[in-house]
Amino acid sequence: MRNWRARPTTTGDRFIGTITGVGTTTGVRLVVGHWRESPWGDFADVMVEDADGHRVLLAPHPRVADFVAATYTFDEVRIEDIELEGVASGFTLRSKSLNVHVGYGKRTPLGRILRLVPRQVATAPAWCAVTDPIARMFLRGVRTRGTAGGGRRECYGATDIHAVVSVTGTWADADLGDLAPVDPPCRFGFSSVPPSPSRTHLVTTVRRG
């Protein structure tokens, strides 16, 4: 099956929320985005890569699917209702293909460092240029800026990180197994999530040039 590609829909878009990356002992790796502020309001989407390297996007409606698929690379895109219920200790996400509960742990040492950076600085695209070589050096597969398709650039401005301590659930009606590192790194785009399962608070900016 050829990779799903879509035309970029907008430029200069800003997404404020969290990205949670987890690995499992079955080889399925999940990247869950929960965006409280975005061009389409509050929504969640999921990027899934299975043990065979098959990459699937779960999106709540076609507009999100078009935008995300223009920014990253997938083998399959599914439009599904996505319900995410979050509390301080974790979240439960349900869709037709995925049913998962993720538990949070303490703030990581890197998260404590990020908290020291003023938010206005940490979320600025210029700051991403400073943090990108550091991320590449210390977090395998992680970048804070890169290409986003269609002549656009994307940057990640992280402001906090908490460890993920548990995951349970099913993918395509099969048990996910236990929590494991995100290894090998996910292959959706220019950057993966950290190898250690974690939840990152961030501002993502996608813009032309």
Short mmCIF file of C-alpha atoms in Angstrom, two decimals:
data_model
loop_
_atom_site.label_atom_id
_atom_site.label_comp_id
_atom_site.label_asym_id
_atom_site.label_seq_id
_atom_site.Cartn_x
_atom_site.Cartn_y
_atom_site.Cartn_z
CA MET A 1 0.00 0.00 0.00
CA ARG A 2 1.44 3.40 -0.94
CA ASN A 3 2.00 6.06 1.69
CA TRP A 4 -0.94 8.37 2.36
CA ARG A 5 -0.20 11.94 1.37
CA ALA A 6 -2.49 14.95 1.39
CA ARG A 7 -2.18 18.56 0.34
CA PRO A 8 -1.23 20.99 3.16
CA THR A 9 -4.35 22.92 4.13
CA THR A 10 -3.05 25.93 6.08
CA THR A 11 0.08 27.79 7.08
CA GLY A 12 1.07 29.45 10.36
CA ASP A 13 -1.02 27.07 12.48
CA ARG A 14 -0.45 26.73 16.23
CA PHE A 15 -1.41 23.75 18.40
CA ILE A 16 -1.29 23.86 22.22
CA GLY A 17 -1.58 20.62 24.16
CA THR A 18 0.25 17.39 24.92
CA ILE A 19 1.90 14.51 23.10
CA THR A 20 2.05 11.15 24.87
CA GLY A 21 4.41 8.53 23.46
CA VAL A 22 4.36 4.92 24.66
CA GLY A 23 5.77 1.61 23.54
CA THR A 24 4.33 -1.81 24.35
CA THR A 25 5.67 -5.33 24.66
CA THR A 26 3.71 -6.36 21.53
CA GLY A 27 5.74 -3.88 19.48
CA VAL A 28 2.88 -1.41 18.99
CA ARG A 29 3.95 2.19 19.57
CA LEU A 30 1.44 4.99 20.14
CA VAL A 31 1.73 8.75 19.86
CA VAL A 32 -1.39 10.42 21.25
CA GLY A 33 -1.89 14.12 20.63
CA HIS A 34 -4.42 16.01 22.73
CA TRP A 35 -4.77 19.57 21.48
CA ARG A 36 -6.73 21.91 23.75
CA GLU A 37 -6.22 24.87 21.39
CA SER A 38 -5.94 24.44 17.64
CA PRO A 39 -7.45 25.70 14.36
CA TRP A 40 -10.23 23.11 14.97
CA GLY A 41 -10.71 23.54 18.70
CA ASP A 42 -10.14 20.75 21.23
CA PHE A 43 -9.43 17.34 19.66
CA ALA A 44 -7.29 14.21 19.97
CA ASP A 45 -5.53 12.20 17.29
CA VAL A 46 -3.36 9.08 17.41
CA MET A 47 -0.41 7.87 15.38
CA VAL A 48 0.14 4.10 15.60
CA GLU A 49 3.07 2.05 14.34
CA ASP A 50 2.82 -1.72 14.79
CA ALA A 51 5.56 -4.32 15.14
CA ASP A 52 5.72 -4.73 11.35
CA GLY A 53 6.23 -1.00 10.79
CA HIS A 54 2.71 -0.32 9.48
CA ARG A 55 1.85 3.30 10.28
CA VAL A 56 -1.77 4.34 10.91
CA LEU A 57 -3.30 7.73 11.66
CA LEU A 58 -6.52 7.88 13.66
CA ALA A 59 -8.19 11.26 13.14
CA PRO A 60 -11.57 12.52 14.39
CA HIS A 61 -12.60 14.19 11.13
CA PRO A 62 -11.32 14.71 7.56
CA ARG A 63 -9.94 18.22 8.16
CA VAL A 64 -7.59 16.91 10.84
CA ALA A 65 -6.71 13.88 8.72
CA ASP A 66 -5.80 16.08 5.74
CA PHE A 67 -3.62 18.39 7.80
CA VAL A 68 -1.78 15.68 9.76
CA ALA A 69 -1.29 13.46 6.70
CA ALA A 70 0.20 16.44 4.84
CA THR A 71 2.68 16.90 7.67
CA TYR A 72 3.63 13.30 8.46
CA THR A 73 3.78 9.97 6.60
CA PHE A 74 1.32 7.08 7.04
CA ASP A 75 0.47 3.84 5.32
CA GLU A 76 -3.19 4.14 6.30
CA VAL A 77 -5.55 6.83 7.57
CA ARG A 78 -8.74 6.07 9.51
CA ILE A 79 -11.45 8.59 10.36
CA GLU A 80 -12.90 7.53 13.72
CA ASP A 81 -14.73 9.12 16.62
CA ILE A 82 -12.10 9.59 19.33
CA GLU A 83 -13.15 9.99 22.96
CA LEU A 84 -10.47 11.05 25.45
CA GLU A 85 -11.18 11.31 29.18
CA GLY A 86 -8.31 12.77 31.17
CA VAL A 87 -7.61 13.10 34.89
CA ALA A 88 -4.50 14.14 36.82
CA SER A 89 -3.18 10.57 36.93
CA GLY A 90 -3.72 9.63 33.27
CA PHE A 91 -6.25 9.30 30.47
CA THR A 92 -8.50 6.79 28.75
CA LEU A 93 -8.93 6.96 24.98
CA ARG A 94 -11.54 5.07 22.98
CA SER A 95 -12.10 4.75 19.26
CA LYS A 96 -13.21 1.99 16.90
CA SER A 97 -9.65 0.66 16.53
CA LEU A 98 -8.03 1.64 19.83
CA ASN A 99 -8.99 1.35 23.49
CA VAL A 100 -6.18 2.40 25.82
CA HIS A 101 -5.56 3.68 29.33
CA VAL A 102 -2.30 5.50 30.10
CA GLY A 103 -1.07 6.31 33.61
CA TYR A 104 1.22 9.28 34.39
CA GLY A 105 4.10 9.39 36.84
CA LYS A 106 6.29 12.16 38.22
CA ARG A 107 7.79 15.07 36.34
CA THR A 108 11.06 13.99 34.72
CA PRO A 109 14.43 15.72 35.34
CA LEU A 110 14.20 17.23 31.86
CA GLY A 111 10.69 18.39 32.67
CA ARG A 112 12.01 20.23 35.72
CA ILE A 113 14.59 21.98 33.54
CA LEU A 114 11.97 22.95 30.96
CA ARG A 115 9.83 24.47 33.71
CA LEU A 116 12.64 26.94 34.40
CA VAL A 117 12.42 28.41 30.89
CA PRO A 118 9.87 31.23 30.53
CA ARG A 119 6.93 29.95 28.51
CA GLN A 120 7.14 32.78 25.98
CA VAL A 121 10.75 31.79 25.26
CA ALA A 122 10.19 28.01 25.33
CA THR A 123 7.39 28.14 22.75
CA ALA A 124 9.08 30.55 20.32
CA PRO A 125 10.22 29.04 16.98
CA ALA A 126 13.63 30.67 17.42
CA TRP A 127 14.13 28.75 20.68
CA CYS A 128 13.51 25.49 18.83
CA ALA A 129 16.60 26.19 16.75
CA VAL A 130 18.60 26.33 19.98
CA THR A 131 17.14 23.16 21.49
CA ASP A 132 17.21 21.02 18.33
CA PRO A 133 20.92 19.99 18.46
CA ILE A 134 20.57 19.31 22.19
CA ALA A 135 17.54 17.07 21.65
CA ARG A 136 19.33 15.17 18.88
CA MET A 137 22.32 14.58 21.14
CA PHE A 138 20.49 13.34 24.24
CA LEU A 139 17.13 11.96 23.01
CA ARG A 140 17.48 9.35 20.26
CA GLY A 141 15.21 10.10 17.32
CA VAL A 142 13.91 13.39 18.76
CA ARG A 143 14.03 16.71 16.88
CA THR A 144 12.46 20.04 17.81
CA ARG A 145 12.22 21.44 14.28
CA GLY A 146 12.06 20.09 10.74
CA THR A 147 10.14 19.95 7.47
CA ALA A 148 6.36 19.60 7.57
CA GLY A 149 5.56 18.94 3.90
CA GLY A 150 4.47 21.34 1.19
CA GLY A 151 7.29 23.79 1.84
CA ARG A 152 6.32 24.24 5.48
CA ARG A 153 8.42 24.05 8.65
CA GLU A 154 7.36 22.70 12.05
CA CYS A 155 8.77 23.32 15.50
CA TYR A 156 8.04 21.84 18.93
CA GLY A 157 8.28 24.10 21.98
CA ALA A 158 8.19 21.79 25.02
CA THR A 159 7.32 23.24 28.43
CA ASP A 160 7.03 20.16 30.69
CA ILE A 161 7.45 16.36 30.67
CA HIS A 162 6.00 13.64 32.92
CA ALA A 163 6.89 9.97 32.84
CA VAL A 164 4.32 7.42 31.72
CA VAL A 165 4.19 4.51 34.18
CA SER A 166 1.50 2.22 32.77
CA VAL A 167 -0.46 1.33 29.68
CA THR A 168 -3.28 -1.17 29.14
CA GLY A 169 -5.67 -1.71 26.29
CA THR A 170 -6.24 -3.13 22.84
CA TRP A 171 -5.34 -2.22 19.25
CA ALA A 172 -7.46 -3.80 16.52
CA ASP A 173 -9.02 -6.07 19.19
CA ALA A 174 -5.58 -7.46 20.22
CA ASP A 175 -4.05 -6.87 23.64
CA LEU A 176 -1.31 -4.23 23.65
CA GLY A 177 0.74 -5.96 26.35
CA ASP A 178 2.75 -4.11 28.99
CA LEU A 179 4.58 -0.78 28.90
CA ALA A 180 7.90 -0.77 27.02
CA PRO A 181 10.32 1.81 25.56
CA VAL A 182 9.41 3.48 22.29
CA ASP A 183 11.94 1.35 20.41
CA PRO A 184 12.60 1.49 17.54
CA PRO A 185 11.72 5.17 17.14
CA CYS A 186 8.46 5.91 15.34
CA ARG A 187 8.79 6.80 11.64
CA PHE A 188 6.00 9.29 11.07
CA GLY A 189 8.12 12.33 10.26
CA PHE A 190 11.29 14.22 11.04
CA SER A 191 11.00 13.52 14.78
CA SER A 192 9.99 10.69 17.10
CA VAL A 193 8.92 10.85 20.74
CA PRO A 194 11.53 10.21 23.49
CA PRO A 195 12.50 6.54 23.99
CA SER A 196 11.24 6.61 27.58
CA PRO A 197 7.42 6.64 27.62
CA SER A 198 6.35 10.15 28.52
CA ARG A 199 3.79 12.92 28.23
CA THR A 200 5.11 16.23 26.91
CA HIS A 201 3.34 19.58 27.23
CA LEU A 202 4.15 21.67 24.18
CA VAL A 203 3.22 24.22 21.58
CA THR A 204 3.56 23.05 17.98
CA THR A 205 3.84 25.66 15.25
CA VAL A 206 3.54 24.85 11.53
CA ARG A 207 4.31 27.66 9.13
CA ARG A 208 5.41 28.38 5.57
CA GLY A 209 9.16 28.54 4.95
#
